[in-house]
Coordinates of C-alpha atoms and ligand atoms in Angstrom, one line a residue:
M234 CA -29.6 -7.6 -9.0
T235 CA -30.2 -5.0 -6.1
T236 CA -29.1 -1.7 -5.6
P237 CA -28.8 -0.3 -3.0
S238 CA -29.5 3.6 -2.4
S239 CA -26.7 5.7 -2.6
Q240 CA -26.7 7.0 1.0
N241 CA -26.2 3.5 2.2
K242 CA -23.3 2.5 0.0
M243 CA -20.5 0.8 1.1
R244 CA -17.0 1.7 -0.3
V245 CA -13.6 0.1 -0.5
R246 CA -10.8 2.0 1.0
K247 CA -8.4 -0.6 2.3
A248 CA -6.2 -3.2 0.2
V249 CA -4.5 -5.8 2.4
F250 CA -1.5 -7.6 0.7
P251 CA -0.6 -10.8 2.5
A252 CA 2.9 -10.5 2.2
A253 CA 3.8 -13.1 4.7
G254 CA 4.4 -16.3 2.9
L255 CA 7.4 -18.0 2.6
G256 CA 8.1 -18.1 -0.9
T257 CA 9.6 -21.5 -1.7
R258 CA 9.5 -21.8 -5.1
F259 CA 11.6 -19.1 -5.4
L260 CA 14.5 -20.4 -3.1
P261 CA 17.1 -19.6 -2.9
A262 CA 16.4 -16.4 -3.8
T263 CA 13.8 -15.7 -1.0
K264 CA 15.8 -17.2 1.9
A265 CA 16.9 -13.6 3.0
L266 CA 14.7 -11.4 0.3
P267 CA 10.7 -11.4 0.8
K268 CA 9.3 -12.4 -2.8
E269 CA 7.2 -9.0 -3.1
M270 CA 10.4 -7.5 -3.2
L271 CA 11.6 -9.4 -6.5
P272 CA 12.1 -6.7 -9.1
L273 CA 10.2 -6.6 -12.5
V274 CA 12.8 -4.5 -14.5
D275 CA 13.5 -1.9 -11.4
K276 CA 9.8 -2.0 -9.5
P277 CA 9.3 -4.7 -6.8
I278 CA 6.2 -6.5 -7.8
I279 CA 4.4 -5.4 -4.7
Q280 CA 5.0 -2.0 -5.9
Y281 CA 2.9 -2.4 -8.9
G282 CA 0.1 -3.7 -6.7
V283 CA -0.2 -1.0 -4.5
E284 CA 0.0 1.6 -7.5
E285 CA -3.0 -0.4 -8.6
A286 CA -4.9 0.0 -5.2
L287 CA -4.3 3.8 -5.5
A288 CA -5.2 4.0 -9.0
A289 CA -8.3 2.1 -7.9
G290 CA -9.5 4.6 -5.3
C291 CA -7.6 2.9 -2.1
D292 CA -6.6 5.4 0.3
Q293 CA -5.2 2.6 3.0
I294 CA -2.8 -0.2 2.4
I295 CA -2.2 -3.0 5.1
I296 CA 0.8 -5.1 4.4
I297 CA 0.6 -8.3 6.2
T298 CA 4.4 -9.1 7.0
G299 CA 6.1 -12.3 8.7
R300 CA 9.7 -12.8 9.7
G301 CA 12.3 -11.5 7.2
K302 CA 10.1 -9.2 5.5
S303 CA 11.8 -5.8 6.5
A304 CA 12.8 -4.8 3.2
I305 CA 8.9 -4.3 2.4
E306 CA 8.5 -1.9 5.3
D307 CA 12.1 -0.1 4.5
H308 CA 10.8 0.0 0.8
F309 CA 7.9 2.2 1.5
D310 CA 9.3 4.0 4.3
V311 CA 11.9 7.2 3.9
S312 CA 15.4 6.8 2.7
Y313 CA 16.7 9.6 4.3
E314 CA 20.5 8.6 3.7
L315 CA 19.7 7.4 0.0
E316 CA 17.7 10.8 -0.5
K317 CA 20.7 13.0 1.0
M318 CA 23.1 11.2 -1.5
L319 CA 20.7 11.6 -4.5
E320 CA 20.2 15.6 -3.7
E321 CA 23.9 16.2 -3.2
R322 CA 24.9 14.7 -6.4
G323 CA 22.4 16.3 -8.4
K324 CA 20.4 12.9 -9.3
T325 CA 17.0 14.6 -9.5
D326 CA 15.1 12.2 -11.6
L327 CA 16.0 9.2 -9.3
L328 CA 15.3 11.7 -6.1
A329 CA 11.9 12.1 -7.1
K330 CA 11.5 8.2 -8.0
V331 CA 12.5 7.5 -4.7
R332 CA 10.4 10.3 -2.9
S333 CA 7.2 9.4 -4.4
I334 CA 7.4 5.6 -3.2
S335 CA 7.5 7.1 0.2
D336 CA 5.1 9.7 -0.6
M337 CA 2.5 7.6 -1.8
I338 CA 0.5 6.6 0.9
H339 CA 0.5 5.4 4.9
V340 CA 0.9 1.9 4.9
A341 CA 0.2 0.0 8.2
Y342 CA 1.7 -3.6 8.8
V343 CA 0.4 -6.6 10.7
R344 CA 2.7 -9.7 11.6
Q345 CA 1.5 -12.8 11.2
K346 CA 3.6 -14.6 13.1
E347 CA 3.6 -18.2 11.6
A348 CA 2.4 -18.7 7.6
L349 CA -0.5 -20.6 8.8
G350 CA -1.9 -20.0 5.1
L351 CA -3.6 -17.1 3.3
G352 CA -7.1 -17.1 5.2
H353 CA -5.1 -16.8 8.4
A354 CA -3.1 -14.1 7.0
V355 CA -6.4 -11.9 5.8
L356 CA -8.0 -12.6 9.1
M357 CA -4.7 -10.9 10.8
A358 CA -6.2 -7.5 9.4
K359 CA -9.3 -7.5 10.8
E360 CA -8.8 -5.1 13.5
L361 CA -7.3 -2.6 10.9
V362 CA -10.2 -3.4 8.2
G363 CA -12.9 -2.9 10.8
D364 CA -16.6 -3.4 9.9
E365 CA -16.1 -2.3 6.0
P366 CA -15.3 -3.8 2.9
F367 CA -11.9 -4.2 1.6
A368 CA -9.8 -5.5 -1.0
V369 CA -7.1 -8.4 -0.6
M370 CA -4.4 -8.0 -3.6
L371 CA -1.7 -11.0 -3.7
A372 CA 1.5 -9.5 -5.3
D373 CA 2.6 -12.2 -7.1
D374 CA -0.4 -11.4 -9.3
V375 CA 1.0 -8.7 -11.7
I376 CA -1.8 -7.7 -13.8
D377 CA -1.0 -5.3 -16.8
A378 CA -4.5 -3.5 -17.9
E379 CA -5.7 -0.3 -19.4
K380 CA -8.1 0.1 -16.3
P381 CA -6.6 -1.6 -13.2
C382 CA -8.4 -4.7 -12.4
L383 CA -8.8 -3.9 -9.0
K384 CA -10.9 -0.3 -10.1
Q385 CA -12.9 -2.9 -12.4
M386 CA -13.8 -4.9 -9.6
I387 CA -14.4 -1.9 -7.2
E388 CA -17.0 -0.9 -10.1
V389 CA -18.8 -4.2 -9.8
F390 CA -18.8 -3.8 -6.0
D391 CA -20.3 -0.5 -6.7
E392 CA -23.2 -1.8 -8.3
T393 CA -23.7 -5.0 -6.2
Q394 CA -22.5 -4.2 -3.0
S395 CA -21.4 -8.4 -2.8
S396 CA -18.0 -9.5 -2.8
V397 CA -16.2 -9.8 -5.7
I398 CA -13.3 -12.2 -6.9
A399 CA -11.5 -11.6 -10.1
T400 CA -11.1 -14.9 -12.2
Q401 CA -9.8 -15.4 -15.5
V402 CA -10.4 -18.0 -18.4
V403 CA -7.9 -21.2 -18.1
E404 CA -8.4 -23.8 -21.0
G405 CA -7.5 -27.1 -20.8
P406 CA -5.6 -29.2 -18.0
G407 CA -4.0 -25.7 -16.5
I408 CA -6.8 -25.4 -14.6
S409 CA -5.9 -27.7 -11.8
S410 CA -3.2 -25.2 -10.5
Y411 CA -6.2 -22.7 -9.3
G412 CA -9.2 -22.7 -7.3
V413 CA -11.9 -22.5 -9.6
I414 CA -15.5 -21.2 -9.3
D415 CA -18.9 -23.1 -10.2
A416 CA -21.0 -20.1 -11.5
A417 CA -24.3 -18.9 -13.5
P418 CA -23.8 -15.8 -15.6
V419 CA -25.4 -12.9 -14.5
E420 CA -27.3 -10.6 -16.7
G421 CA -27.1 -6.6 -16.5
N422 CA -24.5 -4.2 -16.8
F423 CA -21.5 -6.8 -16.6
A424 CA -23.6 -9.7 -18.9
G425 CA -20.5 -12.0 -20.3
K426 CA -18.5 -11.0 -17.4
L427 CA -20.0 -11.4 -14.2
W428 CA -20.8 -14.4 -12.5
D429 CA -22.7 -16.0 -9.4
I430 CA -21.0 -18.0 -7.5
R431 CA -22.4 -21.5 -6.1
N432 CA -19.4 -23.1 -5.3
M433 CA -15.4 -22.8 -5.2
V434 CA -13.1 -25.7 -5.5
E435 CA -9.1 -25.5 -4.9
K436 CA -7.4 -26.9 -7.0
P437 CA -9.6 -29.9 -9.0
K438 CA -8.7 -32.4 -11.0
F439 CA -9.4 -31.4 -15.0
A440 CA -12.1 -33.7 -15.5
D441 CA -13.5 -32.5 -12.1
A442 CA -13.2 -28.5 -12.9
P443 CA -17.0 -27.1 -12.3
S444 CA -15.8 -24.1 -14.7
N445 CA -13.1 -22.7 -17.1
K446 CA -13.0 -19.8 -14.4
A447 CA -9.7 -19.5 -12.3
I448 CA -9.6 -17.6 -9.3
I449 CA -7.2 -15.1 -9.4
G450 CA -5.2 -12.7 -6.5
R451 CA -7.4 -10.1 -6.5
Y452 CA -10.4 -10.1 -4.1
I453 CA -13.2 -7.4 -2.9
L454 CA -14.7 -9.2 0.8
T455 CA -17.1 -7.9 2.6
P456 CA -16.2 -7.7 6.5
A457 CA -18.5 -10.8 7.2
I458 CA -15.4 -12.7 5.7
F459 CA -13.5 -12.4 9.4
E460 CA -16.4 -14.3 11.1
E461 CA -16.4 -17.1 8.6
L462 CA -12.3 -17.0 8.8
E463 CA -12.5 -17.4 12.6
R464 CA -14.9 -21.0 12.5
T465 CA -13.2 -22.1 9.0
P466 CA -11.3 -25.4 10.3
K467 CA -7.6 -25.9 8.5
G468 CA -7.6 -27.4 5.4
S469 CA -5.4 -28.5 3.0
G470 CA -1.8 -28.3 4.4
G471 CA -2.9 -27.8 7.7
E472 CA -3.5 -23.8 6.6
L473 CA -6.2 -21.7 6.9
Q474 CA -7.4 -21.3 3.4
L475 CA -9.0 -18.3 2.2
T476 CA -11.4 -20.3 -0.3
D477 CA -12.8 -22.5 2.6
G478 CA -13.8 -19.1 4.1
M479 CA -15.2 -18.0 1.4
N480 CA -17.2 -21.3 0.6
L481 CA -18.7 -20.2 4.2
L482 CA -19.5 -17.0 3.5
L483 CA -21.2 -18.1 0.2
Q484 CA -23.8 -19.7 2.7
R485 CA -24.6 -15.9 4.1
E486 CA -24.2 -13.6 1.2
K487 CA -23.6 -13.6 -2.5
I488 CA -20.3 -13.8 -4.0
Y489 CA -19.5 -12.5 -7.9
G490 CA -17.1 -13.6 -9.8
Y491 CA -15.5 -11.4 -12.5
V492 CA -13.4 -12.0 -15.1
F493 CA -11.4 -8.7 -15.6
D494 CA -10.1 -7.2 -18.8
G495 CA -6.2 -7.3 -18.9
K496 CA -3.4 -9.6 -18.8
R497 CA -2.2 -11.2 -15.7
H498 CA 1.5 -12.4 -14.8
D499 CA 2.2 -15.0 -12.1
A500 CA 5.3 -13.2 -10.9
G501 CA 5.1 -16.0 -8.4
D502 CA 6.2 -18.8 -10.6
K503 CA 9.7 -18.8 -11.9
L504 CA 8.7 -19.2 -15.6
G505 CA 5.9 -16.6 -15.0
F506 CA 8.4 -14.0 -13.6
L507 CA 10.5 -14.4 -16.6
K508 CA 7.6 -14.0 -19.0
A509 CA 6.7 -10.9 -17.1
T510 CA 10.0 -9.2 -16.8
V511 CA 10.3 -9.7 -20.6
E512 CA 7.0 -8.2 -21.6
Y513 CA 7.2 -4.8 -19.1
A514 CA 11.0 -4.5 -20.4
L515 CA 10.0 -4.5 -23.7
K516 CA 6.8 -1.9 -23.1
R517 CA 9.3 0.5 -21.5
E518 CA 10.3 3.4 -23.5
D519 CA 14.1 3.7 -22.1
L520 CA 15.0 -0.2 -22.5
G521 CA 12.3 -1.4 -25.1
G522 CA 14.0 -0.6 -28.3
P523 CA 17.9 -2.2 -27.6
F524 CA 15.9 -4.7 -25.8
R525 CA 13.7 -6.1 -28.7
E526 CA 17.2 -5.8 -30.9
W527 CA 18.8 -8.0 -28.6
L528 CA 16.1 -10.4 -28.2
K529 CA 16.0 -10.4 -32.0
G530 CA 19.7 -11.4 -31.9
L531 CA 19.5 -14.7 -29.6
G532 CA 17.8 -16.3 -32.4
V533 CA 16.3 -18.5 -30.3
Ligands
UTP863 P1 1.6 -18.7 -2.1 O1 0.6 -19.9 -2.5 O2 2.0 -17.9 -2.9 O3 2.9 -19.0 -0.9 O4 0.9 -17.3 -1.2 P2 4.4 -18.4 -0.7 O5 4.4 -19.0 0.6 O6 3.8 -16.8 -0.8 O7 5.1 -18.7 -1.8 P3 5.6 -20.3 -2.3 O8 4.1 -21.1 -2.9 O9 6.1 -21.0 -1.1 O10 6.4 -20.3 -3.4 C1 0.2 -16.5 -1.5 C2 0.4 -15.2 -0.9 O11 -0.3 -15.6 0.2 C3 0.5 -14.8 1.3 C4 2.0 -14.9 0.6 O12 3.0 -14.1 0.9 C5 1.4 -14.7 -1.0 O13 1.1 -13.3 -1.3 N1 0.9 -16.0 2.4 C6 0.3 -17.0 2.2 C7 0.7 -15.4 3.8 O14 0.8 -14.0 3.9 N2 0.9 -16.0 5.0 C8 0.6 -17.4 4.7 O15 0.6 -17.6 5.6 C9 0.5 -17.9 3.4

């Protein structure tokens, strides 16, 4: 593993959140409500991701939106009427919660006019990202970890100065629902967790899966990905696939797969969303106790 001298080191400061998808798996809830605004207990799933990016040291958030997604912009904006009402009623706790969202950080928005695929959504961020490495975070993947998943990945990037993709081990036929890496282990500081990617295959048959390591919705990419996405042909479903772009990037740069510590919830899927809701509610100081009691009483 090469370690460039510290003065030339690139830092990850920007996190891109593609949020222009149609959210068909959650219809009819997502007909008028963006999937990213579905709440886990009382916080929209995208806010978990934004908080993770900030905790990882990113200071610029870029959200790729589309039609019908204005609720996301409103969420991260100041709500004067709501704040005034809470202030007048002396609801200081709630006021602090509401203010902390708009105070969190400056968020930039880019519009993806048509949902032409995740790769296309990432390409929309090209001008705002410029010539520096950046994170891509899918809000659906809510990751509960002691050290934020993106922070773990940035530590890998700081050492490797190469693109890093989050992966998790999926045993059995479930692997066919994911992009899967074909990779060799890397020795050194991250031994056992870091993999040198040779190829990535989108949703392989179980028998054809090159490994048990599935790609999860956290990526750190070098800006070279933009050139590759611009020349990536449309892939499955007629969409511009990020995986196809990353496979082209792999021909000119190293990409590492990193098996992160933590638990990932697929909140873009109904069952995954329900499980995440239960787990997050059980962890809450204000709700956990009574909720646990109620669950026990169900006797299921
Ligand atoms: P998904 O594959 O989860 O698609 O996209 P989706 O449209 O959001 O949801 P389903 O599968 O129809 O229920 C992965 C991520 O990429 C974004 C989505 O918003 C989601 O965060 N995306 C996808 C875009 O921003 N633009 C696209 O054209 C496609």
